[in-house]
């Protein structure tokens, strides 16, 4: 019995040696999560997984959110040939009324950094009008976040709100090659402090932006509407419209399918 007399002291001594070692290992940091009192959100928790080609990435398929394929059965949208005979696109017209609840499209909002990618073709009056490809508005119809195509000034605009609720717009000017009836690919990479524009896989510019406020989820999201009158749709054809939540994986894809690059 006496041989076990010092065992409690031995165990305590051993634990005192092991605990600091465990706290200093990577194994401990991987197994335990310490709360700092605030909610930590990443693009993986905010954004669902979507399939783009052969890749699965965090993001949003905006055209799927608006059920464009299903709308062809109702006649409000027409299926047309896209950038090549192998690509399917959808023609939106003045009778189109695409408006969905923002909370249903983005239940947890959008990450601070993301990329907006679309392949589209303007028709008729869309070339000369000032309209939004994509816009999130609050319950008072005030613009919160938008990608605008301004045919009046031949520019592309990224609009957002600052934390103190002031509206800001970043303008990429002098883009006459964008305003025609050909297919074009736009990539906007929104990062903390900057927004960069690629048109048809060509880097246009990178501009500074102020901090952006979180999106109010109690409003609506619309596509293909006039900027000053969101009740009116513009004639446009959409082949794809996506949001990448991982900006490190958002990069200009090949544009060999675009007639604008082949000519």
CSV table of C-alpha atoms in Angstrom, one decimal:
chain,number,residue,atom,x,y,z
A,1,UNK,CA,0.0,0.0,0.0
A,2,UNK,CA,2.9,2.4,0.7
A,3,UNK,CA,4.1,2.1,-2.8
A,4,UNK,CA,1.0,4.2,-4.0
A,5,UNK,CA,1.4,6.8,-1.3
A,6,UNK,CA,3.2,9.4,-3.6
A,7,UNK,CA,1.1,8.7,-6.7
A,8,UNK,CA,-1.3,11.8,-6.4
A,9,UNK,CA,1.7,14.1,-6.2
A,10,UNK,CA,3.3,12.4,-9.2
A,11,UNK,CA,0.1,12.8,-11.3
A,12,UNK,CA,-0.2,16.4,-10.4
A,13,UNK,CA,3.4,17.0,-11.3
A,14,UNK,CA,2.9,15.2,-14.7
A,15,UNK,CA,-0.2,17.3,-15.5
A,16,UNK,CA,1.7,20.5,-14.8
A,17,UNK,CA,4.3,19.5,-17.3
A,18,UNK,CA,1.8,18.3,-20.0
A,19,UNK,CA,-0.7,21.2,-19.9
A,20,UNK,CA,1.7,23.9,-21.1
A,21,UNK,CA,3.0,21.6,-23.8
A,22,UNK,CA,-0.6,20.9,-25.1
A,23,UNK,CA,-1.4,24.6,-25.1
A,24,UNK,CA,1.6,25.3,-27.3
A,25,UNK,CA,0.8,22.7,-29.9
A,26,UNK,CA,-1.1,23.2,-33.2
A,27,UNK,CA,-3.1,20.1,-32.3
A,28,UNK,CA,-4.7,22.0,-29.4
A,29,UNK,CA,-5.5,25.0,-31.5
A,30,UNK,CA,-7.3,22.8,-34.1
A,31,UNK,CA,-9.4,21.0,-31.6
A,32,UNK,CA,-10.7,23.8,-29.5
A,33,UNK,CA,-12.4,27.0,-30.6
A,34,UNK,CA,-12.4,30.0,-28.2
A,35,UNK,CA,-15.1,32.6,-28.5
A,36,UNK,CA,-14.1,36.2,-28.5
A,37,UNK,CA,-17.7,37.4,-27.9
A,38,UNK,CA,-18.4,38.3,-31.5
A,39,UNK,CA,-19.7,36.3,-34.4
A,40,UNK,CA,-17.0,35.2,-36.9
A,41,UNK,CA,-18.3,34.8,-40.4
A,42,UNK,CA,-16.3,33.7,-43.5
A,43,UNK,CA,-17.2,33.3,-47.1
A,44,UNK,CA,-17.6,29.6,-46.4
A,45,UNK,CA,-20.3,30.3,-43.8
A,46,UNK,CA,-22.1,33.1,-45.6
A,47,UNK,CA,-22.0,31.6,-49.1
A,48,UNK,CA,-23.3,28.3,-50.4
A,49,UNK,CA,-21.3,26.1,-52.7
A,50,UNK,CA,-22.0,26.4,-56.4
A,51,UNK,CA,-20.7,24.6,-59.4
A,52,UNK,CA,-18.8,26.6,-62.1
A,53,UNK,CA,-17.6,24.3,-64.9
A,54,UNK,CA,-15.7,21.6,-63.1
A,55,UNK,CA,-15.1,23.6,-59.9
A,56,UNK,CA,-17.1,23.9,-56.7
A,57,UNK,CA,-16.7,27.3,-55.1
A,58,UNK,CA,-18.5,29.5,-52.5
A,59,UNK,CA,-20.8,31.9,-54.2
A,60,UNK,CA,-24.2,32.7,-55.7
A,61,UNK,CA,-25.7,31.9,-59.1
A,62,UNK,CA,-27.9,34.9,-59.6
A,63,UNK,CA,-29.7,33.6,-62.6
A,64,UNK,CA,-30.8,30.5,-60.7
A,65,UNK,CA,-32.0,32.8,-57.9
A,66,UNK,CA,-34.4,34.4,-60.4
A,67,UNK,CA,-35.4,31.0,-62.0
A,68,UNK,CA,-34.8,32.3,-65.5
A,69,UNK,CA,-34.9,28.8,-67.0
A,70,UNK,CA,-38.4,28.2,-65.5
A,71,UNK,CA,-39.6,31.6,-66.7
A,72,UNK,CA,-39.1,30.5,-70.3
A,73,UNK,CA,-42.1,28.1,-69.7
A,74,UNK,CA,-44.2,31.1,-68.8
A,75,UNK,CA,-43.1,33.1,-71.8
A,76,UNK,CA,-41.7,36.1,-69.9
A,77,UNK,CA,-38.2,35.0,-70.9
A,78,UNK,CA,-36.9,33.6,-74.2
A,79,UNK,CA,-34.1,31.2,-74.7
A,80,UNK,CA,-31.5,32.4,-77.2
A,81,UNK,CA,-28.1,31.3,-78.5
A,82,UNK,CA,-25.3,32.6,-76.3
A,83,UNK,CA,-21.7,33.5,-77.1
A,84,UNK,CA,-21.4,30.2,-79.1
A,85,UNK,CA,-24.0,27.7,-80.3
A,86,UNK,CA,-23.0,25.6,-77.3
A,87,UNK,CA,-24.0,28.3,-74.8
A,88,UNK,CA,-27.6,29.0,-73.8
A,89,UNK,CA,-28.7,32.5,-72.9
A,90,UNK,CA,-31.9,34.2,-71.8
A,91,UNK,CA,-33.5,37.3,-73.4
A,92,UNK,CA,-35.2,39.7,-71.0
A,93,UNK,CA,-37.6,42.3,-72.4
A,94,UNK,CA,-39.7,45.2,-71.2
A,95,UNK,CA,-42.3,42.8,-69.9
A,96,UNK,CA,-39.8,41.1,-67.6
A,97,UNK,CA,-40.2,41.9,-63.9
A,98,UNK,CA,-37.5,40.2,-62.0
A,99,UNK,CA,-37.6,41.2,-58.3
A,100,UNK,CA,-36.9,38.8,-55.4
A,101,UNK,CA,-36.6,39.2,-51.6
A,102,UNK,CA,-32.9,39.9,-50.7
A,103,UNK,CA,-33.2,37.7,-47.6
A,104,UNK,CA,-34.2,34.7,-49.6
A,105,UNK,CA,-31.3,35.3,-52.0
A,106,UNK,CA,-28.6,36.1,-49.4
A,107,UNK,CA,-29.8,34.8,-46.0
A,108,UNK,CA,-26.6,35.9,-44.3
A,109,UNK,CA,-25.8,38.8,-46.5
A,110,UNK,CA,-22.7,39.2,-48.6
A,111,UNK,CA,-19.0,38.9,-47.5
A,112,UNK,CA,-16.9,42.1,-47.3
A,113,UNK,CA,-15.0,40.9,-50.4
A,114,UNK,CA,-16.5,39.3,-53.4
A,115,UNK,CA,-16.4,39.2,-57.2
A,116,UNK,CA,-19.3,39.9,-59.6
A,117,UNK,CA,-19.1,38.1,-63.0
A,118,UNK,CA,-21.5,38.3,-65.8
A,119,UNK,CA,-21.7,37.6,-69.6
A,120,UNK,CA,-24.4,39.7,-71.3
A,121,UNK,CA,-25.5,41.4,-74.5
A,122,UNK,CA,-27.3,44.7,-74.8
A,123,UNK,CA,-30.1,45.2,-77.3
A,124,UNK,CA,-31.8,48.3,-78.6
A,125,UNK,CA,-32.3,51.1,-76.0
A,126,UNK,CA,-30.2,49.3,-73.4
A,127,UNK,CA,-27.1,50.6,-75.2
A,128,UNK,CA,-27.9,54.2,-74.6
A,129,UNK,CA,-29.8,54.0,-71.3
A,130,UNK,CA,-28.6,54.2,-67.7
A,131,UNK,CA,-29.6,51.0,-66.0
A,132,UNK,CA,-28.6,48.4,-63.5
A,133,UNK,CA,-27.4,44.9,-64.3
A,134,UNK,CA,-27.9,43.9,-60.7
A,135,UNK,CA,-29.1,45.9,-57.7
A,136,UNK,CA,-29.9,45.3,-54.0
A,137,UNK,CA,-32.3,47.9,-52.6
A,138,UNK,CA,-33.8,48.4,-49.1
A,139,UNK,CA,-37.4,48.3,-48.2
A,140,UNK,CA,-37.7,52.0,-49.2
A,141,UNK,CA,-36.3,51.1,-52.6
A,142,UNK,CA,-33.1,53.0,-51.8
A,143,UNK,CA,-30.1,51.6,-53.6
A,144,UNK,CA,-27.7,49.6,-51.4
A,145,UNK,CA,-25.4,47.8,-53.8
A,146,UNK,CA,-25.5,47.9,-57.6
A,147,UNK,CA,-23.6,47.3,-60.8
A,148,UNK,CA,-24.7,49.9,-63.3
A,149,UNK,CA,-24.3,50.3,-67.0
A,150,UNK,CA,-24.5,53.9,-68.0
A,151,UNK,CA,-25.0,54.3,-71.8
A,152,UNK,CA,-25.4,58.0,-71.4
A,153,UNK,CA,-21.8,58.4,-70.3
A,154,UNK,CA,-20.5,55.1,-71.7
A,155,UNK,CA,-19.3,54.0,-68.2
A,156,UNK,CA,-19.7,51.2,-65.8
A,157,UNK,CA,-20.6,52.0,-62.2
A,158,UNK,CA,-20.3,50.3,-58.8
A,159,UNK,CA,-22.6,51.8,-56.2
A,160,UNK,CA,-22.7,51.0,-52.5
A,161,UNK,CA,-23.4,52.6,-49.1
A,162,UNK,CA,-21.0,53.6,-46.4
A,163,UNK,CA,-21.5,52.6,-42.7
A,164,UNK,CA,-23.0,56.1,-42.1
A,165,UNK,CA,-25.6,55.3,-44.9
A,166,UNK,CA,-24.2,57.7,-47.5
A,167,UNK,CA,-24.4,56.5,-51.1
A,168,UNK,CA,-21.2,56.2,-53.0
A,169,UNK,CA,-20.5,55.4,-56.7
A,170,UNK,CA,-17.2,54.4,-58.3
A,171,UNK,CA,-17.2,55.2,-62.0
A,172,UNK,CA,-15.1,53.4,-64.7
A,173,UNK,CA,-15.3,55.9,-67.5
A,174,UNK,CA,-14.4,55.9,-71.2
A,175,UNK,CA,-15.7,52.4,-72.2
A,176,UNK,CA,-17.0,53.0,-75.7
A,177,UNK,CA,-16.1,49.4,-76.7
A,178,UNK,CA,-18.6,48.1,-74.2
A,179,UNK,CA,-21.6,49.9,-75.7
A,180,UNK,CA,-22.7,47.8,-78.7
A,181,UNK,CA,-24.8,44.8,-79.5
A,182,UNK,CA,-22.0,42.2,-79.0
A,183,UNK,CA,-21.5,39.8,-76.1
A,184,UNK,CA,-19.3,41.1,-73.3
A,185,UNK,CA,-17.9,39.6,-70.1
A,186,UNK,CA,-17.6,41.8,-67.0
A,187,UNK,CA,-15.7,40.9,-63.9
A,188,UNK,CA,-15.7,43.3,-60.8
A,189,UNK,CA,-13.5,42.3,-57.9
A,190,UNK,CA,-14.6,44.1,-54.8
A,191,UNK,CA,-12.0,44.0,-52.0
A,192,UNK,CA,-11.4,46.0,-48.9
A,193,UNK,CA,-10.4,49.4,-50.1
A,194,UNK,CA,-10.5,48.7,-53.9
A,195,UNK,CA,-12.7,47.6,-56.7
A,196,UNK,CA,-11.2,46.3,-60.0
A,197,UNK,CA,-12.8,46.0,-63.4
A,198,UNK,CA,-12.1,43.6,-66.2
A,199,UNK,CA,-14.0,43.8,-69.5
A,200,UNK,CA,-13.6,40.9,-71.9
A,201,UNK,CA,-10.7,39.6,-69.9
A,202,UNK,CA,-8.8,42.9,-70.1
A,203,UNK,CA,-7.9,44.7,-66.9
A,204,UNK,CA,-9.4,48.2,-67.1
A,205,UNK,CA,-8.6,49.9,-63.8
A,206,UNK,CA,-8.5,49.5,-60.0
A,207,UNK,CA,-10.1,52.3,-58.0
A,208,UNK,CA,-10.2,53.1,-54.3
A,209,UNK,CA,-13.4,52.7,-52.3
A,210,UNK,CA,-14.5,53.7,-48.8
A,211,UNK,CA,-15.6,51.1,-46.3
A,212,UNK,CA,-19.0,49.5,-47.2
A,213,UNK,CA,-21.9,48.9,-44.9
A,214,UNK,CA,-23.6,45.6,-44.6
A,215,UNK,CA,-26.6,44.9,-46.8
A,216,UNK,CA,-30.0,45.4,-45.3
A,217,UNK,CA,-31.8,42.1,-46.0
A,218,UNK,CA,-35.3,43.4,-45.7
A,219,UNK,CA,-35.5,44.8,-49.2
A,220,UNK,CA,-35.4,43.4,-52.7
A,221,UNK,CA,-32.9,42.4,-55.4
A,222,UNK,CA,-33.6,43.2,-59.1
A,223,UNK,CA,-31.8,42.6,-62.4
A,224,UNK,CA,-32.0,44.4,-65.7
A,225,UNK,CA,-33.9,47.6,-64.6
A,226,UNK,CA,-33.6,51.3,-65.3
A,227,UNK,CA,-31.5,53.1,-62.6
A,228,UNK,CA,-34.0,55.9,-62.1
A,229,UNK,CA,-37.1,53.8,-62.6
A,230,UNK,CA,-36.7,50.2,-61.4
A,231,UNK,CA,-40.2,49.4,-62.5
A,232,UNK,CA,-39.0,49.4,-66.1
A,233,UNK,CA,-36.9,46.6,-67.6
A,234,UNK,CA,-34.4,47.0,-70.4
A,235,UNK,CA,-33.8,44.6,-73.3
A,236,UNK,CA,-30.8,42.5,-72.4
A,237,UNK,CA,-29.6,39.0,-72.9
A,238,UNK,CA,-27.9,37.1,-70.0
A,239,UNK,CA,-25.7,34.1,-70.4
A,240,UNK,CA,-24.4,34.0,-66.8
A,241,UNK,CA,-24.4,36.1,-63.7
A,242,UNK,CA,-22.5,35.0,-60.6
A,243,UNK,CA,-21.0,36.1,-57.3
A,244,UNK,CA,-17.7,34.6,-56.3
A,245,UNK,CA,-17.2,34.8,-52.5
A,246,UNK,CA,-13.6,33.7,-52.7
A,247,UNK,CA,-11.8,36.6,-54.6
A,248,UNK,CA,-8.6,34.6,-54.8
A,249,UNK,CA,-10.4,32.2,-57.2
A,250,UNK,CA,-12.1,34.9,-59.2
A,251,UNK,CA,-10.0,35.7,-62.2
A,252,UNK,CA,-10.6,36.6,-65.9
A,253,UNK,CA,-11.6,33.5,-67.7
A,254,UNK,CA,-10.9,32.8,-71.3
A,255,UNK,CA,-12.7,35.1,-73.7
A,256,UNK,CA,-12.2,33.2,-76.9
A,257,UNK,CA,-15.9,32.7,-77.2
A,258,UNK,CA,-16.5,36.4,-77.5
A,259,UNK,CA,-16.9,37.9,-81.0
A,260,UNK,CA,-15.5,41.2,-79.6
A,261,UNK,CA,-12.2,39.4,-78.9
A,262,UNK,CA,-12.1,37.3,-82.0
A,263,UNK,CA,-12.5,40.3,-84.4
